XYZ file of C-alpha atoms in Angstrom:
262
model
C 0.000 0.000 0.000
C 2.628 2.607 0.770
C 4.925 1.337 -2.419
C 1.537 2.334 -4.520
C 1.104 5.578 -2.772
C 5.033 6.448 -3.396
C 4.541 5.096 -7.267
C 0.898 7.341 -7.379
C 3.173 10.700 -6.239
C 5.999 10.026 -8.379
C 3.452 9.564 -11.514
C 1.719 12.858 -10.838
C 4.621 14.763 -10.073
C 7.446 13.545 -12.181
C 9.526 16.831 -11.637
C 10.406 15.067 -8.225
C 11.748 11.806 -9.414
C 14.090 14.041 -12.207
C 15.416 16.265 -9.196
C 16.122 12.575 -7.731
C 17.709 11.943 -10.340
C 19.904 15.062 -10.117
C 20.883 14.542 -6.436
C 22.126 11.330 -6.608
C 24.201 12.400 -10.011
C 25.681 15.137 -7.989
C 26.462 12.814 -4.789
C 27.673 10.144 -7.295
C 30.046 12.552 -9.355
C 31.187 14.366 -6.387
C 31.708 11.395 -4.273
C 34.301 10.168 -7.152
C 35.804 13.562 -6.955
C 36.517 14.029 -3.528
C 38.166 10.420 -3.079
C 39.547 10.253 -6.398
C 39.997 12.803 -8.740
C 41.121 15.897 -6.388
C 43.623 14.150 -4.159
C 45.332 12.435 -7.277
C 45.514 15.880 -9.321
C 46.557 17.901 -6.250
C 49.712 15.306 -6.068
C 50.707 15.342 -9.559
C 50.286 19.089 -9.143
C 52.514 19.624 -6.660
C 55.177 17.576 -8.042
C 55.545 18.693 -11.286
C 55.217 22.586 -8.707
C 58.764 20.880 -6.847
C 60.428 19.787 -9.742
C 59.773 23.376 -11.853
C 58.108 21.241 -14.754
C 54.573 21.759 -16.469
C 52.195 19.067 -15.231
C 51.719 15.648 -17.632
C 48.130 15.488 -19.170
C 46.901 13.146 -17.154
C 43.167 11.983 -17.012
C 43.013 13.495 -13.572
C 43.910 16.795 -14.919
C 41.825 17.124 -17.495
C 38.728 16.282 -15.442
C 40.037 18.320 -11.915
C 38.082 21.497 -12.122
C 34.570 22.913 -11.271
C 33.226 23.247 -15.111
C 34.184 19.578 -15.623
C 32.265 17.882 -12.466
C 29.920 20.048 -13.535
C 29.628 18.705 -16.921
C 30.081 14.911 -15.634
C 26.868 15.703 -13.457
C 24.773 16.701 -15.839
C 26.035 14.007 -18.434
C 25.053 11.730 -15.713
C 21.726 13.090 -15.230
C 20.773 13.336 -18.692
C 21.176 9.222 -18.968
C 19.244 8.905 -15.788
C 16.219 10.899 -17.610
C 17.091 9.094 -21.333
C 16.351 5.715 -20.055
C 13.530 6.941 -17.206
C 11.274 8.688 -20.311
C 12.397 5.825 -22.941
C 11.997 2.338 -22.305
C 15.025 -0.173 -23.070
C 12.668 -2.555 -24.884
C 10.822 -2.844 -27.532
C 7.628 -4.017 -26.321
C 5.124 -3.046 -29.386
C 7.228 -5.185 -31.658
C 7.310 -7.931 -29.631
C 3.465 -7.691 -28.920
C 2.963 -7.567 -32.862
C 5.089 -10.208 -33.482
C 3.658 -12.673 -30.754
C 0.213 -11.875 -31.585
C -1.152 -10.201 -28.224
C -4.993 -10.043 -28.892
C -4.554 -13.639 -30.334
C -6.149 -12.218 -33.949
C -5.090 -15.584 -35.754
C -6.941 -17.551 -34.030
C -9.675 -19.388 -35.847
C -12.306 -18.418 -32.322
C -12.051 -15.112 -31.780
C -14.248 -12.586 -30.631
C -14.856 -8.723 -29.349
C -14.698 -10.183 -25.937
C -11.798 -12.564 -26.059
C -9.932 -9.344 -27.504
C -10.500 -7.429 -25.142
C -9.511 -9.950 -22.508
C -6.219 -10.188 -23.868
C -5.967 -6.742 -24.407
C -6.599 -6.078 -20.398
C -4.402 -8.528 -19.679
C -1.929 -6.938 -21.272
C -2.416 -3.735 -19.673
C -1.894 -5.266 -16.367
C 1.688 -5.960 -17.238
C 2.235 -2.136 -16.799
C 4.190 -2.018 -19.963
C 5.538 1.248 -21.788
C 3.345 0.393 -24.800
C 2.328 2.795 -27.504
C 0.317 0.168 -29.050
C -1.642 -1.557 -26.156
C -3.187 2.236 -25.498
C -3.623 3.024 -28.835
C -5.443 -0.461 -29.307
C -7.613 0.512 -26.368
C -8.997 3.564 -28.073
C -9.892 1.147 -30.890
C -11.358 -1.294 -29.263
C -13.552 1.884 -26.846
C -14.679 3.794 -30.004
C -15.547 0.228 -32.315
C -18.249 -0.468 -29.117
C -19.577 3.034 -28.949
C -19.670 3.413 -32.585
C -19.906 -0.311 -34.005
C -17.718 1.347 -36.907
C -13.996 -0.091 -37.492
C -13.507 2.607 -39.865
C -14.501 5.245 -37.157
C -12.648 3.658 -34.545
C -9.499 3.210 -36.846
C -9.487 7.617 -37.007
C -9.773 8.051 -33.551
C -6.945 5.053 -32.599
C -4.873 7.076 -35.245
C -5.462 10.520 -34.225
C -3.922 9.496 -30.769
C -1.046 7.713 -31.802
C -0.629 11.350 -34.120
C -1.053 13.219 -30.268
C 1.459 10.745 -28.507
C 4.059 11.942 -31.562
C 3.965 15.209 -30.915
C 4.462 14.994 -27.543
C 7.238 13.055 -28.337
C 9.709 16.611 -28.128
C 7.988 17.843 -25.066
C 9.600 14.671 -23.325
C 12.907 15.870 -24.504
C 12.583 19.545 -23.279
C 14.648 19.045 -20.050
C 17.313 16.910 -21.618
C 17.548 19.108 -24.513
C 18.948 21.787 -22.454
C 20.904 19.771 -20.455
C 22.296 18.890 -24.488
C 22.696 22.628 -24.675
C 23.565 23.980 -20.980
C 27.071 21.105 -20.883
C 28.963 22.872 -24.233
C 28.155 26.143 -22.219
C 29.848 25.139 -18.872
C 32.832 24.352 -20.798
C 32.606 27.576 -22.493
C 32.508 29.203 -19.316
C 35.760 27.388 -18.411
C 37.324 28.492 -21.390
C 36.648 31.867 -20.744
C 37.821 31.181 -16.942
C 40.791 29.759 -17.855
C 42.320 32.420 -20.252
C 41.467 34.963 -17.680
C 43.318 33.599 -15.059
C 46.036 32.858 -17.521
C 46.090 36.381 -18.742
C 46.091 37.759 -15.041
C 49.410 35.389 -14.298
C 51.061 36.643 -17.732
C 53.729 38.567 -15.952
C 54.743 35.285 -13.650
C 55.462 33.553 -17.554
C 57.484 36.827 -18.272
C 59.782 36.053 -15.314
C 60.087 32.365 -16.711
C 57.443 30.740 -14.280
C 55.159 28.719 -16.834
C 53.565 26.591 -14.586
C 50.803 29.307 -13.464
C 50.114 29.733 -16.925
C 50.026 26.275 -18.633
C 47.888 25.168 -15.507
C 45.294 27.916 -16.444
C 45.310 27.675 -19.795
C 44.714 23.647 -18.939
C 41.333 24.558 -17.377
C 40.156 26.441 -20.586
C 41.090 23.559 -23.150
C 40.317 20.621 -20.631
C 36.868 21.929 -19.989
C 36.384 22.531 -23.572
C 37.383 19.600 -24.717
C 35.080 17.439 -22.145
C 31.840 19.021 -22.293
C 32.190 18.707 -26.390
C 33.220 15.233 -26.097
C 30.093 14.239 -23.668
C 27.769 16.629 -25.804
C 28.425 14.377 -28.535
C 28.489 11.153 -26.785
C 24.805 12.054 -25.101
C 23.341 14.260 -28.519
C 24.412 10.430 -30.084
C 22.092 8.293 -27.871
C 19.238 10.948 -27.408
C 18.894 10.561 -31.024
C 18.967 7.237 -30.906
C 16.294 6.949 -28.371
C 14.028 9.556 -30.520
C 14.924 7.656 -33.836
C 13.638 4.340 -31.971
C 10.450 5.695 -30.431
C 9.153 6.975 -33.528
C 10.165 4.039 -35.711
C 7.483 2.427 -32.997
C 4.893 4.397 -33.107
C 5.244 4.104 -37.063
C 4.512 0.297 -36.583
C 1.721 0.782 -33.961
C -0.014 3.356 -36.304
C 0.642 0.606 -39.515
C -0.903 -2.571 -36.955
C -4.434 -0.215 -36.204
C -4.454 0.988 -39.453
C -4.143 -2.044 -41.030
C -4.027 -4.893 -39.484
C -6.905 -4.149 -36.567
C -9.686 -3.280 -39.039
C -9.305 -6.349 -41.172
C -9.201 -8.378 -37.834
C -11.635 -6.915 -35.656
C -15.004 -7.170 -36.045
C -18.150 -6.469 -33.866
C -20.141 -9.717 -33.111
């Protein structure tokens, strides 16, 4: 009972379970920073400080800095939301292909359709077809009209499209807010470099190459995760609408043909 009330919040209020999502990224991300990341690039600092040398390149040096956790948070975030709006599987194919409302069968009836179609519902699975079916099935009884029932199936699956970009909304700016923290690390880096130009004068480098290290290194990671995330957001789009094409192709089609009021 109190696992259906917490599942019953989280469903009306899904801006909770994303800021979830954020918190742990942050603890995660930090976490790795503070025991890993930060102690290791402090000590390869320093040394290469004592022996008057410009640090190596090291993985812990390019990720050290604030604009780079930063980035690695929200990179981390963005896959928690990816695979919380999208689901993993492909259930509508493997509905189609197993034959759900058991339309090949040689007895078959309104009813024994829409048995199998609740029992499918109970699974709780993130089905474009199974809800799109239902509208069939709801309209054929009210209107005894597969042809009237086949619009209305097919005007919802065209509604559950376009909502398809409102669902990407949040991550799209996360897409568009991590190539602007490492902007903003560029631009912090040079600075710093620039104020620290008179220490290179004097033949003290270090100051300098560390500086200019934040404005590359924070560069160079938020691109690299932009295009590692922009790669599977498509993918997940691409994927969701390639189902809904087949969901809108099975009512269209297939239900009409198959369905008939007894």
């Amino acid at each position: 009972m109190f696992m259906n009330q917490i599942r019953k919040i989280f469903s009306e209020n899904p801006i909770l379970i994303d800021s979830l999502f954020l918190i742990f990224s942050s603890f995660l991300v930090h976490s790795v920073y503070v025991i890993y990341i930060d102690p290791i690039s402090a000590a390869e600092i320093g040394n290469a400080i004592t022996l008057g040398e410009t640090p190596e390149r090291t993985i812990w040096l390019i990720l050290k800095d604030l604009e780079q956790e930063l980035c690695l948070i929200f990179a981390i975030w963005c896959l928690f939301l990816l695979f919380n709006r999208y689901s993993v599987f492909n259930e509508d194919s493997r509905l189609i292909s197993m034959d759900f409302l058991g339309l090949e069968l040689p007895e078959k009836s309104l009813h024994t359709i829409d048995a199998r179609l609740l029992e499918a519902e109970k699974l709780g699975l993130h089905s474009y077809l199974v809800s799109g079916t239902r509208v069939f099935l709801e309209n054929l009884k009210d209107t005894q009209s597969a042809e009237s029932a086949r619009k209305e199936a097919a005007l919802f699956l065209d509604l559950l499209e376009e909502t398809l970009d409102s669902k990407l909304q949040l991550i799209n700016f996360i897409l568009w807010a991590i190539p602007s923290i490492g902007f903003l690390g560029t631009v912090r880096g040079i600075g710093q470099a620039l104020a620290d130009a008179d220490q290179a004068l004097a033949g003290d480098i270090a100051s300098v190459a560390l500086n200019l290290g934040i404005a590359f290194n924070s560069t160079f990671v938020a691109l690299l995760l932009s295009l590692v995330l922009t790669f599977i957001s498509s993918g997940f789009k691409g994927r969701d609408i390639d189902r809904l094409v087949k969901c809108k192709r099975f009512i269209n089609e297939v239900l009409p043909k198959k369905v008939t009021v007894n």
